[in-house]
Coordinates of C-alpha atoms in Angstrom, one line a residue:
M241 CA 59.2 223.6 47.4
K242 CA 60.6 220.2 47.8
D243 CA 57.7 219.0 49.9
K244 CA 55.2 220.3 47.3
E245 CA 57.0 218.4 44.5
K246 CA 57.1 215.3 46.6
A247 CA 53.3 215.6 47.3
Q248 CA 52.7 216.0 43.5
D249 CA 54.8 212.9 42.8
I250 CA 52.9 210.9 45.3
A251 CA 49.6 212.1 43.8
T252 CA 50.9 211.1 40.4
Q253 CA 51.8 207.6 41.6
R254 CA 48.4 207.2 43.2
A255 CA 46.7 208.3 39.9
M256 CA 48.6 205.8 37.9
L257 CA 47.6 203.1 40.4
I258 CA 43.9 203.7 40.1
A259 CA 43.9 204.6 36.4
P260 CA 42.7 201.1 35.3
L261 CA 39.8 201.4 37.6
L262 CA 38.6 204.7 36.0
S263 CA 37.7 203.0 32.7
H264 CA 34.1 203.5 31.5
G265 CA 32.1 200.4 31.2
L266 CA 34.1 198.5 33.8
D267 CA 31.8 196.0 35.5
R268 CA 32.1 195.1 39.2
G269 CA 33.8 191.8 38.6
E270 CA 36.5 193.4 36.4
A271 CA 37.0 196.2 39.0
R272 CA 37.3 193.6 41.8
L273 CA 40.0 191.7 39.8
I274 CA 41.9 194.9 39.1
K275 CA 41.8 196.0 42.7
E276 CA 43.1 192.6 43.8
R277 CA 45.9 192.8 41.3
I278 CA 46.8 196.3 42.5
C279 CA 46.8 195.2 46.1
R280 CA 48.9 192.2 45.4
E281 CA 51.5 194.1 43.3
T282 CA 51.8 197.1 45.6
G283 CA 51.1 195.6 49.1
L284 CA 48.4 198.3 49.6
S285 CA 45.1 197.3 51.2
E286 CA 41.8 197.3 49.3
R287 CA 40.6 200.0 51.7
T288 CA 43.5 202.3 50.6
I289 CA 42.6 201.8 46.9
R290 CA 38.9 202.5 47.6
R291 CA 40.0 205.7 49.5
Y292 CA 42.2 206.8 46.6
L293 CA 39.2 206.2 44.2
S294 CA 36.8 208.1 46.4
D295 CA 39.2 211.0 46.9
Y296 CA 39.8 211.2 43.1
Q297 CA 36.1 211.1 42.3
K298 CA 35.3 213.9 44.8
K299 CA 38.3 216.2 44.1
G300 CA 40.0 215.0 41.0
F301 CA 43.8 214.9 41.0
N302 CA 44.0 217.2 43.9
G303 CA 42.2 214.7 46.1
L304 CA 45.2 212.3 45.7
I305 CA 47.7 214.8 47.1
P306 CA 48.7 213.7 50.6
K307 CA 47.2 215.7 53.4
S308 CA 49.8 217.9 55.1
K309 CA 50.7 217.2 58.8
S310 CA 49.2 219.6 61.3
S311 CA 51.5 222.4 62.2
E312 CA 53.3 222.7 65.4
S313 CA 51.2 225.6 66.4
S314 CA 48.1 223.4 66.6
R315 CA 49.8 221.4 69.4
V316 CA 50.6 224.4 71.5
I317 CA 48.6 224.6 74.7
S318 CA 46.7 227.9 74.9
P319 CA 47.4 230.3 77.7
E320 CA 43.8 229.9 78.9
I321 CA 44.3 226.2 79.4
L322 CA 47.6 226.8 81.2
D323 CA 46.0 229.2 83.6
E324 CA 43.4 226.7 84.6

């Protein structure tokens, strides 16, 4: 439960970061200036901000939720491989 809440908090923070870039009628110059300001204030790269925007545009708020780490079971070597 705690991990789910933390993921929701992170998604909320990401949404607040990109909110100024979601305004309708924003021209490219204004968007560039806003991205630069966000990067400067947060220390995040422009690529990260672009990725957040893309994820939001594709999946909405759920796109901003961090991807979970792969489970331990995916790292287990299958018996077939061990036999070889």
